[in-house]
CSV table of C-alpha atoms in Angstrom, one decimal:
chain,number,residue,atom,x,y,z
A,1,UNK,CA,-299.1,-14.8,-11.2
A,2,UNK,CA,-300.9,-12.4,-8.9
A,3,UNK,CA,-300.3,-8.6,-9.5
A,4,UNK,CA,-298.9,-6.7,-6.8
A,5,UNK,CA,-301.1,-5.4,-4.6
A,6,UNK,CA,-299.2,-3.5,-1.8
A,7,UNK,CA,-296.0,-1.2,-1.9
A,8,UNK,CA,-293.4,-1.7,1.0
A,9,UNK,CA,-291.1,1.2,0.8
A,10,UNK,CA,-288.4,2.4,3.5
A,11,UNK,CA,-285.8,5.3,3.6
A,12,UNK,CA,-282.8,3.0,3.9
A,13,UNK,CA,-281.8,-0.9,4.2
A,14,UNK,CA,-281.3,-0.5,7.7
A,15,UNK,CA,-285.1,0.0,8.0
A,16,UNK,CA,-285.4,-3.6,7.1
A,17,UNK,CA,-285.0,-4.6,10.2
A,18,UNK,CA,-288.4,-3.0,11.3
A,19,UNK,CA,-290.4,-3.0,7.3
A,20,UNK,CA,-289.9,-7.0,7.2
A,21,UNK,CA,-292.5,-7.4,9.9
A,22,UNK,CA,-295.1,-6.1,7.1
A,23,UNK,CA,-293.7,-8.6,4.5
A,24,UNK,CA,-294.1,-11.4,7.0
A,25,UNK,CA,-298.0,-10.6,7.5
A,26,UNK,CA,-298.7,-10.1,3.5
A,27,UNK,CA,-296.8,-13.2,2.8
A,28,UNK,CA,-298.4,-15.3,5.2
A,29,UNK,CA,-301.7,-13.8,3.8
A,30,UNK,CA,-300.8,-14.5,0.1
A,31,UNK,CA,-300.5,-10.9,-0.7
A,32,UNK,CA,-298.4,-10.2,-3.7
A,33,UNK,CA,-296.5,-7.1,-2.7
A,34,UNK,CA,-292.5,-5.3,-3.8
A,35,UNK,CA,-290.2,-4.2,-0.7
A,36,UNK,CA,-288.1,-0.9,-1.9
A,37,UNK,CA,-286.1,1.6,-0.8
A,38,UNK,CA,-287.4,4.8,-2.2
A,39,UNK,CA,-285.4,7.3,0.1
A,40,UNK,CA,-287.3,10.9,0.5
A,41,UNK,CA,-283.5,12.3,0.8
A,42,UNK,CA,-281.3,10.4,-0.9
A,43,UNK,CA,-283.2,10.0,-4.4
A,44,UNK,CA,-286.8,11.8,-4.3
A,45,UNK,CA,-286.9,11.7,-7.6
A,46,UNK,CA,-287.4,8.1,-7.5
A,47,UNK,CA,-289.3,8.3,-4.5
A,48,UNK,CA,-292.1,11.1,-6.5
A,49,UNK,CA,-291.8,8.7,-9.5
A,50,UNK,CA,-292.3,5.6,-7.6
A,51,UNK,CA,-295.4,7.2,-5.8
A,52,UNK,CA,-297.2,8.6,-9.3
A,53,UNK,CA,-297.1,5.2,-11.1
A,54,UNK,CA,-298.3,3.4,-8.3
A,55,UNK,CA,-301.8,3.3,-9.4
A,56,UNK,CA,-301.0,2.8,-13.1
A,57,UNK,CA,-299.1,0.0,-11.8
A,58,UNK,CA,-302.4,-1.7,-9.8
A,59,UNK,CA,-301.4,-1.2,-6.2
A,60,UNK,CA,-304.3,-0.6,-3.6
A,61,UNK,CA,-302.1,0.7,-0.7
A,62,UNK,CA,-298.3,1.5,0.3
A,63,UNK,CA,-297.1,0.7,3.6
A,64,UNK,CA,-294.0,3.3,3.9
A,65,UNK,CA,-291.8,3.0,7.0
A,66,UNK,CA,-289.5,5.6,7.9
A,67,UNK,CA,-286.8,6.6,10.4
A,68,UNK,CA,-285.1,9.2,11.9
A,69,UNK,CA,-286.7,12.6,9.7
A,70,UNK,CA,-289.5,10.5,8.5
A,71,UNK,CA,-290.6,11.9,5.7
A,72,UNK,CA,-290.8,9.1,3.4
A,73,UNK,CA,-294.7,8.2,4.0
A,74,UNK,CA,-296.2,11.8,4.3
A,75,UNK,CA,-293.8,12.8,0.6
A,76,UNK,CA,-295.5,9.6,-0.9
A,77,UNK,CA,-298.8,10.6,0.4
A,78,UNK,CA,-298.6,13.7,-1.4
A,79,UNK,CA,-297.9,12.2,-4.6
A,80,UNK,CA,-300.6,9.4,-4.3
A,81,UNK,CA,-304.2,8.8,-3.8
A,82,UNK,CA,-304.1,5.3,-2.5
A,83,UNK,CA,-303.7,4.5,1.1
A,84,UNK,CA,-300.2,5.7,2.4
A,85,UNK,CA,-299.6,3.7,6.0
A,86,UNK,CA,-296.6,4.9,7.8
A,87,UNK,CA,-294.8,3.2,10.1
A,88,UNK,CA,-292.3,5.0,12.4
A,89,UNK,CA,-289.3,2.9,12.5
A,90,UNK,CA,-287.2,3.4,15.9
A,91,UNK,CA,-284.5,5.6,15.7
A,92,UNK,CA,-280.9,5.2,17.5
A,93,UNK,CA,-281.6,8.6,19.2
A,94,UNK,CA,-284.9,9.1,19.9
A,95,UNK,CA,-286.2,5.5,19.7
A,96,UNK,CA,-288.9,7.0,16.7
A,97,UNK,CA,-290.4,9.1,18.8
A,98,UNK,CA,-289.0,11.5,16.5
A,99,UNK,CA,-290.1,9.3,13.7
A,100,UNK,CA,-294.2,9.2,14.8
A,101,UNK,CA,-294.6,12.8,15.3
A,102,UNK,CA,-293.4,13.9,12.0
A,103,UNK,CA,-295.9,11.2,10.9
A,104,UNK,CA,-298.6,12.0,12.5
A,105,UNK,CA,-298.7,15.5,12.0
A,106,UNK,CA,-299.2,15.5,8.1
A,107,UNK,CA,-301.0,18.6,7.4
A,108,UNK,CA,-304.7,19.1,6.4
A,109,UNK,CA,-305.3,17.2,2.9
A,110,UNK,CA,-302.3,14.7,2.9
A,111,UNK,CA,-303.7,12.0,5.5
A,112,UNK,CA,-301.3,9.1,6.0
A,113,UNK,CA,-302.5,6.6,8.8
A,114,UNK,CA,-300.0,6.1,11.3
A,115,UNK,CA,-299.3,3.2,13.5
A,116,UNK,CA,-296.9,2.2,16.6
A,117,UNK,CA,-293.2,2.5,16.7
A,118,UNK,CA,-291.6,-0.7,15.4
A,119,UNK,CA,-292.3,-4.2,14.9
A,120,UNK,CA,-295.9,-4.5,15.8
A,121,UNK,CA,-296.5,-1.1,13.7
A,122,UNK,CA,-295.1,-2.5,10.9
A,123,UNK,CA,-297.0,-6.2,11.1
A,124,UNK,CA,-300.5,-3.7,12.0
A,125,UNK,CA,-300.0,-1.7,8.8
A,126,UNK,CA,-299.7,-4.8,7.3
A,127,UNK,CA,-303.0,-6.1,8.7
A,128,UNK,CA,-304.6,-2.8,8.0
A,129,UNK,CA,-303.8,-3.4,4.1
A,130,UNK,CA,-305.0,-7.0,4.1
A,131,UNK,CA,-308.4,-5.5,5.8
A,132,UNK,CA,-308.4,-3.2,3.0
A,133,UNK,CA,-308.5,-5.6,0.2
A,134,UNK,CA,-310.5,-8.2,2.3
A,135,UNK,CA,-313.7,-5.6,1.2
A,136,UNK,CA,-312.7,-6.8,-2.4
A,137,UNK,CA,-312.2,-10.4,-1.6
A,138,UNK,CA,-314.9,-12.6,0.4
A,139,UNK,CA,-312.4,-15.3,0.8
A,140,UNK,CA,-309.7,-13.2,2.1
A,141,UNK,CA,-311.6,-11.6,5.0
A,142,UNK,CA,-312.4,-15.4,5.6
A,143,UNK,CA,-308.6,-15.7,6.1
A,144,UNK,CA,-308.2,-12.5,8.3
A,145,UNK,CA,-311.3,-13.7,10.4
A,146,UNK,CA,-309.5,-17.1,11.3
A,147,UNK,CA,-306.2,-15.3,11.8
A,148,UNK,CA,-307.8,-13.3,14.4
A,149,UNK,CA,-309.8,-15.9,16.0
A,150,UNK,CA,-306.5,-17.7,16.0
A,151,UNK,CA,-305.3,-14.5,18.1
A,152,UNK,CA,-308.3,-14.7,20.2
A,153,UNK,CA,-307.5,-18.2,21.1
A,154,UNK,CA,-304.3,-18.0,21.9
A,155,UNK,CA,-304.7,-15.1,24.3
A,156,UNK,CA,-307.0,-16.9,26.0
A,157,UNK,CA,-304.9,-19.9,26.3
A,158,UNK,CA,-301.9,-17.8,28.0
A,159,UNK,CA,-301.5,-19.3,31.6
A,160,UNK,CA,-300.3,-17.0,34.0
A,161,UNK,CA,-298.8,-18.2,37.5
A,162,UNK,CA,-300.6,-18.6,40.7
A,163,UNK,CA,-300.5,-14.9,42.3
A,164,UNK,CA,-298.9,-15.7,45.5
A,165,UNK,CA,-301.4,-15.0,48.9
C-alpha cells in the first residue's frame, strides 16, 4: 500500500461539495491522499496538530479549501513547511470572493499558492500537487503529460457552429 502523499483538508463537510474535485484528479492519478475536515474555528487545535505531523507523517503537499473566513490554508501554512494550496470555496454570500482574498493576501513568510474559486480551483490544486511529485517520479509526469495532451486534443476537437453571415 502506497503512503499518503497529499492532505485534503476543508473547514466543514459542506466544503465537500467543492474539495471533491481535488480527490477526483489525485485518484484518477493514483495518488494516495486523506480528505479531512480540520476546521481553523471550530477545532484549531486539531487543525495546528494536524499541520505539525504532516511531514513526520510523509505528505509532500496539502491542498486546504476554505470558505466563507478562509483561514483554514494560510493557519496550516503557518504551521507547515510543505506546500499549503488553497482553494477558495464559493461562499453563499459573497460567492468566495471573500474566500480568495483572505487567501491571497497571506502575509510576507507564510506563502500559500492560491487558485480559482470553485471546482476548477480545487481539480488545479490538485494538478499542481501531482506536478509536484511528477519531479520525483519519471513515470508519473509520463501520466500528467498524456492527461494534458488528452486536454489538448480535446479542445481542439470542440466543433463550434457555422457563424451565421
Amino acid at each position: 500500500m502506497q503512503s499518503i502523499q497529499i492532505g485534503v483538508v476543508m473547514g466543514s463537510s459542506s466544503d465537500w461539495e467543492t474539495m471533491q474535485h481535488a480527490v477526483a484528479i489525485l485518484e484518477q492519478f493514483g495518488i494516495a491522499h486523506e480528505a479531512r475536515v480540520v476546521s481553523a474555528h471550530r477545532m484549531p487545535d486539531d487543525m495546528f496538530a494536524y499541520a505539525e505531523a504532516a511531514v513526520g507523517r510523509g505528505l509532500k503537499a496539502i491542498i486546504a479549501g476554505a470558505g466563507g473566513a478562509a483561514h483554514l490554508p494560510g493557519m496550516i501554512a503557518a504551521k507547515t513547511v510543505l506546500p499549503v494550496l488553497g482553494v477558495p470555496v464559493a461562499s453563499r454570500h459573497l460567492q468566495g470572493v471573500d474566500s480568495l482574498h483572505s487567501i491571497v493576501q497571506m502575509p510576507k513568510g507564510v506563502p500559500v499558492a492560491t487558485f480559482a474559486i470553485g471546482a476548477a480551483g480545487a481539480a488545479n490544486a490538485a494538478l499542481f500537487a501531482v506536478a509536484l511529485l511528477a519531479n520525483e517520479d519519471a513515470a508519473l509526469r509520463d501520466r500528467l503529460q498524456a492527461f494534458r495532451a488528452e486536454q489538448t486534443e480535446a479542445a481542439r476537437a470542440m466543433q463550434l457552429p457555422p457563424v451565421a453571415a
